[in-house]
Amino acid sequence: MAFFPSATGRRSRDERGVAFPSPLVMLSVLAVAMASITFLATRDQAPTERRVDNTATIASAEQSPEPTPTATRTPKPKPAIKRGEVYVEVYNNSGIKGLAATTATKATTIGWSVVGEDNWYGVVPTTTVYFPPRLQAAGKQLALDLGIARTAPAVGEMRKDRLTVILTTDAPQ
């Protein structure tokens, strides 16, 4: 049988294509119509699900909120502190002879760049690592390395390009 019309202009029987049964066509049209109506009826409604942030209701600092699937954030890595690139000055305000030298040696052994040690004249309430604003993270790391509990922003005549450690009688030895 030929797929093109014959010389008489009549098509052969196998060229008609596929004939769908009318119930199948009607069900398909009905399904598309129902889907369209449902879409139009619900498109302007507010979503029924809401995200509840319960981190503010934590009673204790020891408890931590369980991570939710929508709140999976990866923390940004903190820049590594390069101890050898940060200058440190150590001052003794305790009256204990050699305390600044001992602490300076300990800091140097850990990798800090100690550039000076001397006596401090003034009143400091407790052993403290003082830091300029741009070296805050380094100041906290130095305090951790030396076992010093207190850090504070640099004050007065302290240099703004280095950390300043002032040791009192409560300094770790």
PDB file of C-alpha atoms in Angstrom:
ATOM      1  CA  MET A   1       0.000   0.000   0.000  1.00  0.00           C
ATOM      2  CA  ALA A   2       1.198   3.458  -0.752  1.00  0.00           C
ATOM      3  CA  PHE A   3       1.527   6.259   1.739  1.00  0.00           C
ATOM      4  CA  PHE A   4       0.818   8.953  -0.810  1.00  0.00           C
ATOM      5  CA  PRO A   5      -2.551   9.549  -2.448  1.00  0.00           C
ATOM      6  CA  SER A   6      -3.044   7.355  -5.413  1.00  0.00           C
ATOM      7  CA  ALA A   7      -3.481   8.637  -8.907  1.00  0.00           C
ATOM      8  CA  THR A   8      -7.201   8.733  -8.353  1.00  0.00           C
ATOM      9  CA  GLY A   9      -6.755  11.146  -5.434  1.00  0.00           C
ATOM     10  CA  ARG A  10      -8.022   8.774  -2.816  1.00  0.00           C
ATOM     11  CA  ARG A  11      -6.067   7.965   0.313  1.00  0.00           C
ATOM     12  CA  SER A  12      -5.496   4.455   1.379  1.00  0.00           C
ATOM     13  CA  ARG A  13      -7.019   3.214   4.591  1.00  0.00           C
ATOM     14  CA  ASP A  14      -3.794   3.150   6.728  1.00  0.00           C
ATOM     15  CA  GLU A  15      -3.177   6.904   6.402  1.00  0.00           C
ATOM     16  CA  ARG A  16      -5.984   7.980   8.676  1.00  0.00           C
ATOM     17  CA  GLY A  17      -3.841   8.047  11.840  1.00  0.00           C
ATOM     18  CA  VAL A  18      -4.761   6.848  15.278  1.00  0.00           C
ATOM     19  CA  ALA A  19      -8.331   7.181  16.380  1.00  0.00           C
ATOM     20  CA  PHE A  20      -8.802   7.688  20.124  1.00  0.00           C
ATOM     21  CA  PRO A  21     -11.879   6.321  21.773  1.00  0.00           C
ATOM     22  CA  SER A  22     -14.170   9.178  22.694  1.00  0.00           C
ATOM     23  CA  PRO A  23     -14.405   8.311  26.467  1.00  0.00           C
ATOM     24  CA  LEU A  24     -10.573   8.660  26.773  1.00  0.00           C
ATOM     25  CA  VAL A  25     -10.618  12.033  25.025  1.00  0.00           C
ATOM     26  CA  MET A  26     -13.450  13.262  27.218  1.00  0.00           C
ATOM     27  CA  LEU A  27     -11.654  12.216  30.436  1.00  0.00           C
ATOM     28  CA  SER A  28      -8.457  13.967  29.340  1.00  0.00           C
ATOM     29  CA  VAL A  29     -10.303  17.191  28.554  1.00  0.00           C
ATOM     30  CA  LEU A  30     -12.132  16.958  31.887  1.00  0.00           C
ATOM     31  CA  ALA A  31      -8.819  16.438  33.815  1.00  0.00           C
ATOM     32  CA  VAL A  32      -7.187  19.466  32.163  1.00  0.00           C
ATOM     33  CA  ALA A  33     -10.261  21.582  32.896  1.00  0.00           C
ATOM     34  CA  MET A  34     -10.296  20.551  36.581  1.00  0.00           C
ATOM     35  CA  ALA A  35      -6.570  21.280  36.956  1.00  0.00           C
ATOM     36  CA  SER A  36      -7.056  24.727  35.416  1.00  0.00           C
ATOM     37  CA  ILE A  37      -9.968  25.552  37.711  1.00  0.00           C
ATOM     38  CA  THR A  38      -8.021  24.416  40.777  1.00  0.00           C
ATOM     39  CA  PHE A  39      -5.010  26.513  39.787  1.00  0.00           C
ATOM     40  CA  LEU A  40      -7.113  29.641  39.232  1.00  0.00           C
ATOM     41  CA  ALA A  41      -9.023  29.160  42.495  1.00  0.00           C
ATOM     42  CA  THR A  42      -5.911  28.794  44.686  1.00  0.00           C
ATOM     43  CA  ARG A  43      -3.296  31.055  43.105  1.00  0.00           C
ATOM     44  CA  ASP A  44      -4.059  34.191  45.186  1.00  0.00           C
ATOM     45  CA  GLN A  45      -4.258  32.470  48.585  1.00  0.00           C
ATOM     46  CA  ALA A  46      -1.543  32.905  51.185  1.00  0.00           C
ATOM     47  CA  PRO A  47       0.478  29.790  51.954  1.00  0.00           C
ATOM     48  CA  THR A  48      -0.879  27.779  54.861  1.00  0.00           C
ATOM     49  CA  GLU A  49       2.561  26.735  56.128  1.00  0.00           C
ATOM     50  CA  ARG A  50       4.632  29.206  58.107  1.00  0.00           C
ATOM     51  CA  ARG A  51       8.167  29.030  59.377  1.00  0.00           C
ATOM     52  CA  VAL A  52       8.423  29.436  63.153  1.00  0.00           C
ATOM     53  CA  ASP A  53      11.714  30.714  64.485  1.00  0.00           C
ATOM     54  CA  ASN A  54      12.031  29.438  68.030  1.00  0.00           C
ATOM     55  CA  THR A  55      15.652  30.424  68.690  1.00  0.00           C
ATOM     56  CA  ALA A  56      14.589  33.429  70.783  1.00  0.00           C
ATOM     57  CA  THR A  57      12.682  31.223  73.241  1.00  0.00           C
ATOM     58  CA  ILE A  58      15.650  29.195  74.394  1.00  0.00           C
ATOM     59  CA  ALA A  59      15.799  29.378  78.162  1.00  0.00           C
ATOM     60  CA  SER A  60      19.446  28.512  78.626  1.00  0.00           C
ATOM     61  CA  ALA A  61      22.647  29.267  76.764  1.00  0.00           C
ATOM     62  CA  GLU A  62      23.561  25.601  77.089  1.00  0.00           C
ATOM     63  CA  GLN A  63      20.654  24.536  74.898  1.00  0.00           C
ATOM     64  CA  SER A  64      21.058  24.940  71.190  1.00  0.00           C
ATOM     65  CA  PRO A  65      18.239  24.917  68.627  1.00  0.00           C
ATOM     66  CA  GLU A  66      17.961  21.852  66.507  1.00  0.00           C
ATOM     67  CA  PRO A  67      18.763  22.671  62.902  1.00  0.00           C
ATOM     68  CA  THR A  68      15.796  22.814  60.592  1.00  0.00           C
ATOM     69  CA  PRO A  69      15.960  21.664  56.998  1.00  0.00           C
ATOM     70  CA  THR A  70      15.455  25.237  55.760  1.00  0.00           C
ATOM     71  CA  ALA A  71      18.136  26.697  58.049  1.00  0.00           C
ATOM     72  CA  THR A  72      21.141  24.700  56.942  1.00  0.00           C
ATOM     73  CA  ARG A  73      23.790  27.370  56.632  1.00  0.00           C
ATOM     74  CA  THR A  74      27.450  26.678  56.510  1.00  0.00           C
ATOM     75  CA  PRO A  75      29.423  29.045  58.712  1.00  0.00           C
ATOM     76  CA  LYS A  76      31.953  31.228  56.991  1.00  0.00           C
ATOM     77  CA  PRO A  77      35.457  30.120  57.793  1.00  0.00           C
ATOM     78  CA  LYS A  78      37.262  32.530  60.073  1.00  0.00           C
ATOM     79  CA  PRO A  79      40.560  33.812  58.789  1.00  0.00           C
ATOM     80  CA  ALA A  80      43.438  32.032  60.468  1.00  0.00           C
ATOM     81  CA  ILE A  81      45.454  34.127  62.897  1.00  0.00           C
ATOM     82  CA  LYS A  82      49.104  34.187  61.935  1.00  0.00           C
ATOM     83  CA  ARG A  83      50.742  34.554  65.326  1.00  0.00           C
ATOM     84  CA  GLY A  84      54.160  35.446  63.930  1.00  0.00           C
ATOM     85  CA  GLU A  85      52.736  38.439  62.053  1.00  0.00           C
ATOM     86  CA  VAL A  86      51.183  40.073  65.138  1.00  0.00           C
ATOM     87  CA  TYR A  87      53.387  42.196  67.396  1.00  0.00           C
ATOM     88  CA  VAL A  88      53.021  41.804  71.156  1.00  0.00           C
ATOM     89  CA  GLU A  89      54.306  43.913  74.047  1.00  0.00           C
ATOM     90  CA  VAL A  90      54.328  42.453  77.574  1.00  0.00           C
ATOM     91  CA  TYR A  91      54.294  44.641  80.693  1.00  0.00           C
ATOM     92  CA  ASN A  92      54.649  43.691  84.362  1.00  0.00           C
ATOM     93  CA  ASN A  93      52.325  45.527  86.769  1.00  0.00           C
ATOM     94  CA  SER A  94      52.589  42.986  89.582  1.00  0.00           C
ATOM     95  CA  GLY A  95      55.840  43.609  91.446  1.00  0.00           C
ATOM     96  CA  ILE A  96      56.830  39.983  90.732  1.00  0.00           C
ATOM     97  CA  LYS A  97      60.357  40.161  89.358  1.00  0.00           C
ATOM     98  CA  GLY A  98      60.775  38.631  85.871  1.00  0.00           C
ATOM     99  CA  LEU A  99      57.048  38.011  85.236  1.00  0.00           C
ATOM    100  CA  ALA A 100      57.029  39.965  81.958  1.00  0.00           C
ATOM    101  CA  ALA A 101      60.137  38.111  80.709  1.00  0.00           C
ATOM    102  CA  THR A 102      58.649  34.699  81.587  1.00  0.00           C
ATOM    103  CA  THR A 103      55.350  35.512  79.854  1.00  0.00           C
ATOM    104  CA  ALA A 104      57.160  36.977  76.821  1.00  0.00           C
ATOM    105  CA  THR A 105      59.196  33.779  76.487  1.00  0.00           C
ATOM    106  CA  LYS A 106      56.033  31.673  76.703  1.00  0.00           C
ATOM    107  CA  ALA A 107      54.322  33.809  74.003  1.00  0.00           C
ATOM    108  CA  THR A 108      57.393  33.574  71.757  1.00  0.00           C
ATOM    109  CA  THR A 109      57.493  29.801  72.192  1.00  0.00           C
ATOM    110  CA  ILE A 110      53.866  29.577  71.058  1.00  0.00           C
ATOM    111  CA  GLY A 111      54.703  31.614  67.956  1.00  0.00           C
ATOM    112  CA  TRP A 112      53.791  35.218  68.805  1.00  0.00           C
ATOM    113  CA  SER A 113      56.144  38.016  67.778  1.00  0.00           C
ATOM    114  CA  VAL A 114      57.073  39.667  71.092  1.00  0.00           C
ATOM    115  CA  VAL A 115      58.729  43.010  70.394  1.00  0.00           C
ATOM    116  CA  GLY A 116      59.104  44.367  73.909  1.00  0.00           C
ATOM    117  CA  GLU A 117      58.768  43.765  77.626  1.00  0.00           C
ATOM    118  CA  ASP A 118      58.935  46.235  80.492  1.00  0.00           C
ATOM    119  CA  ASN A 119      57.241  47.381  83.682  1.00  0.00           C
ATOM    120  CA  TRP A 120      53.838  49.092  83.563  1.00  0.00           C
ATOM    121  CA  TYR A 121      53.184  52.007  85.846  1.00  0.00           C
ATOM    122  CA  GLY A 122      49.519  52.585  86.516  1.00  0.00           C
ATOM    123  CA  VAL A 123      46.461  50.805  87.853  1.00  0.00           C
ATOM    124  CA  VAL A 124      45.134  47.759  86.027  1.00  0.00           C
ATOM    125  CA  PRO A 125      42.397  45.747  87.784  1.00  0.00           C
ATOM    126  CA  THR A 126      43.429  42.309  86.502  1.00  0.00           C
ATOM    127  CA  THR A 127      45.738  40.714  83.945  1.00  0.00           C
ATOM    128  CA  THR A 128      44.477  41.846  80.540  1.00  0.00           C
ATOM    129  CA  VAL A 129      45.276  41.545  76.838  1.00  0.00           C
ATOM    130  CA  TYR A 130      44.548  44.892  75.172  1.00  0.00           C
ATOM    131  CA  PHE A 131      43.909  44.985  71.426  1.00  0.00           C
ATOM    132  CA  PRO A 132      43.299  47.608  68.735  1.00  0.00           C
ATOM    133  CA  PRO A 133      40.017  47.105  66.834  1.00  0.00           C
ATOM    134  CA  ARG A 134      41.537  45.341  63.828  1.00  0.00           C
ATOM    135  CA  LEU A 135      43.368  42.834  66.064  1.00  0.00           C
ATOM    136  CA  GLN A 136      40.461  41.817  68.284  1.00  0.00           C
ATOM    137  CA  ALA A 137      40.484  38.163  67.149  1.00  0.00           C
ATOM    138  CA  ALA A 138      44.257  37.978  67.641  1.00  0.00           C
ATOM    139  CA  GLY A 139      43.895  39.478  71.132  1.00  0.00           C
ATOM    140  CA  LYS A 140      41.369  36.839  72.098  1.00  0.00           C
ATOM    141  CA  GLN A 141      43.640  34.116  70.708  1.00  0.00           C
ATOM    142  CA  LEU A 142      46.666  35.445  72.623  1.00  0.00           C
ATOM    143  CA  ALA A 143      44.621  35.529  75.839  1.00  0.00           C
ATOM    144  CA  LEU A 144      43.552  31.948  75.216  1.00  0.00           C
ATOM    145  CA  ASP A 145      47.126  30.863  74.492  1.00  0.00           C
ATOM    146  CA  LEU A 146      48.461  32.472  77.690  1.00  0.00           C
ATOM    147  CA  GLY A 147      45.548  31.509  79.946  1.00  0.00           C
ATOM    148  CA  ILE A 148      44.428  35.104  80.470  1.00  0.00           C
ATOM    149  CA  ALA A 149      40.720  35.575  81.159  1.00  0.00           C
ATOM    150  CA  ARG A 150      40.270  39.263  80.289  1.00  0.00           C
ATOM    151  CA  THR A 151      40.586  41.110  76.969  1.00  0.00           C
ATOM    152  CA  ALA A 152      39.748  44.746  76.316  1.00  0.00           C
ATOM    153  CA  PRO A 153      40.124  47.376  73.588  1.00  0.00           C
ATOM    154  CA  ALA A 154      43.393  49.329  73.677  1.00  0.00           C
ATOM    155  CA  VAL A 155      43.271  52.553  75.667  1.00  0.00           C
ATOM    156  CA  GLY A 156      45.230  55.772  75.990  1.00  0.00           C
ATOM    157  CA  GLU A 157      48.834  55.697  74.824  1.00  0.00           C
ATOM    158  CA  MET A 158      48.815  52.033  73.756  1.00  0.00           C
ATOM    159  CA  ARG A 159      50.023  51.439  70.233  1.00  0.00           C
ATOM    160  CA  LYS A 160      47.364  50.659  67.635  1.00  0.00           C
ATOM    161  CA  ASP A 161      49.469  48.197  65.630  1.00  0.00           C
ATOM    162  CA  ARG A 162      50.066  45.554  68.307  1.00  0.00           C
ATOM    163  CA  LEU A 163      48.653  43.676  71.260  1.00  0.00           C
ATOM    164  CA  THR A 164      49.529  44.832  74.774  1.00  0.00           C
ATOM    165  CA  VAL A 165      49.625  42.373  77.685  1.00  0.00           C
ATOM    166  CA  ILE A 166      49.593  43.879  81.177  1.00  0.00           C
ATOM    167  CA  LEU A 167      50.265  41.360  83.936  1.00  0.00           C
ATOM    168  CA  THR A 168      49.057  41.792  87.532  1.00  0.00           C
ATOM    169  CA  THR A 169      49.431  39.548  90.591  1.00  0.00           C
ATOM    170  CA  ASP A 170      46.726  37.184  89.257  1.00  0.00           C
ATOM    171  CA  ALA A 171      48.696  36.438  86.048  1.00  0.00           C
ATOM    172  CA  PRO A 172      49.053  32.772  85.126  1.00  0.00           C
ATOM    173  CA  GLN A 173      52.625  31.637  85.652  1.00  0.00           C
TER     174      GLN A 173
END
